[in-house]
Coordinates of C-alpha atoms in Angstrom, one line a residue:
M1 CA 111.1 76.0 165.8
T2 CA 110.9 73.7 168.9
R3 CA 108.3 74.7 171.6
T4 CA 108.9 75.1 175.1
I5 CA 107.2 72.6 177.5
S6 CA 104.7 75.3 178.6
E7 CA 103.9 76.1 174.9
I8 CA 103.4 72.2 174.1
N9 CA 101.1 71.9 177.4
A10 CA 99.1 74.9 176.3
K11 CA 98.9 73.3 172.5
L12 CA 97.6 70.1 173.9
D13 CA 95.3 71.6 176.1
D14 CA 93.9 73.5 173.1
L15 CA 93.9 70.3 171.1
L16 CA 91.8 68.5 173.6
I17 CA 89.4 71.1 174.2
C18 CA 88.6 71.6 170.4
A19 CA 88.5 67.7 169.9
Q20 CA 86.1 67.4 172.7
A21 CA 84.0 70.0 171.3
E22 CA 83.8 68.5 167.9
E23 CA 83.0 64.9 169.4
A24 CA 80.6 66.3 172.0
D25 CA 77.5 64.8 170.2
V26 CA 79.1 61.4 169.5
D27 CA 78.3 58.6 172.2
L28 CA 81.5 57.0 173.3
F29 CA 79.5 53.6 172.6
A30 CA 78.2 54.4 169.2
P31 CA 79.2 52.2 166.4
L32 CA 82.5 52.7 165.0
P33 CA 82.5 55.3 162.1
P34 CA 83.1 53.6 158.5
K35 CA 86.7 52.9 157.7
E36 CA 88.1 54.6 154.8
D37 CA 88.9 52.1 151.6
C38 CA 92.3 50.9 150.6
P39 CA 93.2 52.8 147.3
I40 CA 93.9 49.5 145.5
C41 CA 91.3 46.9 146.5
Y42 CA 88.5 49.4 147.5
L43 CA 87.8 47.3 150.8
P44 CA 87.6 48.9 154.1
F45 CA 90.9 49.1 155.7
P46 CA 91.5 46.3 158.4
L47 CA 90.8 47.5 161.9
R48 CA 94.5 47.1 163.2
E49 CA 96.5 49.8 162.4
S50 CA 99.4 47.3 162.0
E51 CA 97.5 45.7 158.9
S52 CA 97.9 48.9 156.9
T53 CA 101.3 49.9 155.5
F54 CA 102.5 53.4 154.5
N55 CA 104.4 53.9 151.6
V56 CA 107.0 56.6 151.6
C57 CA 107.5 56.7 148.0
C58 CA 103.8 57.9 147.2
G59 CA 102.7 58.9 150.5
K60 CA 99.7 56.5 150.2
I61 CA 98.4 53.8 152.9
I62 CA 97.4 50.5 151.4
C63 CA 96.2 47.4 153.3
V64 CA 98.6 44.7 153.9
G65 CA 96.7 42.4 151.6
C66 CA 97.5 44.3 148.6
H67 CA 101.0 45.0 149.9
I68 CA 102.0 41.3 150.3
T69 CA 100.2 40.4 147.1
N70 CA 102.5 43.0 145.1
K71 CA 105.6 41.9 147.0
M72 CA 104.9 38.0 146.2
T73 CA 104.2 38.7 142.5
M74 CA 107.3 40.8 142.2
E75 CA 109.3 38.0 143.9
E76 CA 107.8 35.1 141.9
N77 CA 108.5 36.8 138.7
G78 CA 112.1 38.1 139.4
F79 CA 111.3 41.7 139.6
E80 CA 112.6 44.4 141.9
D81 CA 110.1 45.2 144.8
T82 CA 108.0 48.2 143.8
C83 CA 105.4 50.2 145.4
A84 CA 102.0 48.5 144.9
F85 CA 100.4 52.1 144.1
Y86 CA 103.0 54.0 142.6
R87 CA 104.7 51.2 140.6
Q88 CA 108.1 52.4 141.2
P89 CA 111.0 50.9 143.1
R90 CA 110.8 51.6 146.7
P91 CA 113.5 53.9 148.1
D92 CA 116.4 52.2 149.9
P93 CA 116.4 52.4 153.7
I94 CA 118.7 55.2 153.9
D95 CA 116.5 57.2 151.6
N96 CA 113.4 56.8 153.5
I97 CA 114.1 59.9 155.8
K98 CA 114.6 62.0 153.0
A99 CA 111.4 60.8 151.4
L100 CA 109.4 61.3 154.5
N101 CA 110.8 64.9 154.7
Q102 CA 109.7 65.5 151.0
L103 CA 106.3 64.4 151.9
M104 CA 106.1 66.3 155.1
Q105 CA 107.1 69.6 153.2
K106 CA 103.8 68.7 151.1
N107 CA 101.9 68.5 154.5
N108 CA 101.2 64.5 154.3
T109 CA 99.7 63.8 157.3
D110 CA 100.6 60.2 157.3
A111 CA 104.3 61.2 156.9
F112 CA 104.2 63.2 160.1
M113 CA 102.8 60.3 161.9
A114 CA 105.6 58.0 160.4
M115 CA 108.4 60.2 161.3
A116 CA 107.0 60.7 164.9
H117 CA 107.1 56.9 165.2
R118 CA 111.0 57.1 164.0
Y119 CA 111.7 59.6 166.6
Q120 CA 109.9 57.6 169.4
T121 CA 112.0 54.5 168.7
G122 CA 115.3 56.0 167.4
D123 CA 114.8 54.3 164.0
G124 CA 117.1 56.1 161.6
V125 CA 117.2 59.3 163.6
S126 CA 118.2 60.4 167.2
Q127 CA 115.5 59.2 169.6
S128 CA 113.4 62.2 170.9
N129 CA 110.0 61.9 172.6
M130 CA 110.0 65.7 172.3
K131 CA 110.4 65.7 168.6
A132 CA 107.9 62.9 168.3
L133 CA 105.2 64.8 170.4
E134 CA 105.9 67.9 168.2
L135 CA 105.3 65.8 165.0
F136 CA 102.1 64.3 166.4
I137 CA 100.6 67.7 167.3
R138 CA 101.4 68.8 163.6
A139 CA 99.7 65.8 162.4
S140 CA 96.7 66.7 164.7
D141 CA 96.7 70.2 163.1
L142 CA 96.5 68.5 159.7
G143 CA 93.4 66.4 160.6
S144 CA 94.9 63.1 161.8
A145 CA 91.9 61.0 163.2
V146 CA 94.3 58.5 165.0
V147 CA 96.8 60.7 166.4
Y148 CA 95.1 61.3 169.9
G149 CA 95.8 57.9 170.9
F150 CA 99.5 58.4 170.4
I151 CA 99.4 61.8 172.3
A152 CA 97.7 59.9 175.1
V153 CA 100.5 57.6 175.7
H154 CA 102.7 60.7 176.6
Y155 CA 100.2 61.4 179.4
E156 CA 100.3 57.8 180.5
H157 CA 104.0 57.5 180.8
G158 CA 105.1 61.2 181.4
Y159 CA 107.0 61.5 178.0
V160 CA 107.8 65.2 177.9
V161 CA 104.6 66.2 179.7
E162 CA 103.7 65.3 183.2
K163 CA 101.8 62.1 183.9
D164 CA 98.1 62.8 183.9
G165 CA 95.5 60.0 184.2
S166 CA 92.4 62.2 183.2
K167 CA 94.1 63.5 180.1
H168 CA 95.4 60.2 179.2
R169 CA 91.9 58.9 179.3
A170 CA 90.4 62.0 177.5
F171 CA 92.7 61.6 174.6
L172 CA 91.9 57.8 174.4
E173 CA 88.2 58.6 174.4
I174 CA 88.6 61.2 171.3
S175 CA 90.6 58.5 169.4
A176 CA 88.1 55.8 170.1
K177 CA 85.3 57.9 168.9
R178 CA 87.1 58.5 165.8
G179 CA 87.4 54.8 165.2
S180 CA 90.8 53.6 167.0
I181 CA 90.3 49.9 167.9
S182 CA 93.6 49.9 169.9
C183 CA 92.5 53.0 171.9
R184 CA 89.1 51.4 172.7
R185 CA 90.8 48.2 173.8
R186 CA 92.8 50.3 176.1
L187 CA 89.7 51.9 177.5
A188 CA 88.2 48.6 178.1
K189 CA 91.3 47.6 180.1
I190 CA 91.2 50.5 182.2
E191 CA 87.4 49.9 183.0
E192 CA 88.0 46.2 183.8
E193 CA 90.7 47.1 186.1
N194 CA 88.9 49.7 188.0
G195 CA 86.0 47.0 188.2
N196 CA 83.7 48.6 185.8
I197 CA 82.9 45.5 183.9
D198 CA 79.6 46.7 182.5
L199 CA 81.7 49.7 180.7
A200 CA 84.4 47.2 179.6
I201 CA 81.7 45.0 178.1
K202 CA 80.4 48.0 176.2
H203 CA 83.8 48.7 174.7
W204 CA 84.4 45.2 173.7
T205 CA 81.0 44.9 172.1
V206 CA 81.7 48.1 170.1
A207 CA 84.8 46.6 168.9
A208 CA 83.4 43.1 168.3
N209 CA 80.5 44.5 166.3
A210 CA 83.1 46.1 164.0
G211 CA 84.7 42.6 163.5
F212 CA 87.6 42.7 166.0
Q213 CA 88.4 39.1 167.1
E214 CA 90.1 40.0 170.4
S215 CA 87.3 41.8 171.7
L216 CA 84.8 39.0 170.6
D217 CA 87.1 36.5 172.7
E218 CA 86.6 39.0 175.7
L219 CA 82.8 38.8 175.4
M220 CA 83.1 34.9 174.9
R221 CA 84.9 35.0 178.4
A222 CA 82.4 37.3 179.8
F223 CA 79.6 34.9 178.6
R224 CA 81.3 32.0 180.2
D225 CA 81.5 34.2 183.4
N226 CA 77.8 34.7 183.2
I227 CA 78.1 38.4 183.0
F228 CA 77.2 38.7 179.3
A229 CA 73.7 37.4 178.2
K230 CA 73.5 34.6 175.4
E231 CA 71.1 36.8 173.4
D232 CA 73.5 39.8 173.4
L233 CA 76.4 37.4 172.5
L234 CA 74.3 35.9 169.5
Q235 CA 73.4 39.5 168.3
T236 CA 77.3 40.3 168.4
L237 CA 78.3 37.5 166.6
R238 CA 76.0 38.3 163.7
E239 CA 77.5 41.8 163.6
F240 CA 80.8 40.5 163.9
Q241 CA 80.4 38.0 160.8
A242 CA 78.8 40.7 158.8
S243 CA 81.7 43.3 159.4
N244 CA 84.4 40.8 158.6
D245 CA 82.6 39.7 155.4
E246 CA 83.0 43.5 154.1
M247 CA 86.6 43.5 154.9
K248 CA 87.6 40.1 154.0
S249 CA 89.7 39.2 150.9
K250 CA 91.8 36.4 149.6
A251 CA 95.0 38.7 149.7
R252 CA 94.3 39.5 153.4
D253 CA 94.0 35.9 154.3
D254 CA 97.2 35.2 152.2
Y255 CA 99.0 37.8 154.4
V256 CA 97.9 35.9 157.7
R257 CA 99.3 32.7 156.3
W258 CA 102.5 34.7 155.3
V259 CA 103.0 36.1 158.8
K260 CA 102.6 32.7 160.4
Q261 CA 105.1 31.2 157.9
N262 CA 107.7 34.0 158.6

């Protein structure tokens, strides 16, 4: 049943209070928590959420390296495109909504996230920020670690709820503590725009240490501007390389080349 605006506001307040209590002992600038492993290659998932893909047929998330390797293998051998995990033909686009609904009935958290994104953009459904937010809330109830950043967007732009800078930031911080690189980058941008360059550098350092290239680029810029020490940069470079070595694979490199070619 659809909630009223007041019910949604109350629910979001409860979510934030509970999440802040759970993360109270976590330093915002602590190293990122370990990423889960791709169920096919058993390497840690890439840092970018866009470099993992959700399969509506089986309800599994896999890395793009495994996805593109399977896709290219099927094409090269003249086979129908199949799910890299489930090994069955993928649903037709018109059946994706049905498949998502079936997964949601099984309380698949990622299915709720995927359907929420569809409502945000009107992809196969009537666009509705209200419905998207309700689905994000449900994903949070089911334990999603990344959903808080998407809830933050509603407070940033005033989707459904009123604009609220403090709540926008609070939800971003929860998601950043739980490993979201995109939310940490947004926090770094907020700090830089507010003139808090030291805090922005801390955010970039956490992300760069985890292997995120764009944050390393920001630290290189800070070094050139003489606001980031050479010793700190060298240490970050070592951490950056070690983190990337853990996530690196030929399949993921092939994906990068495939994106550039297409």
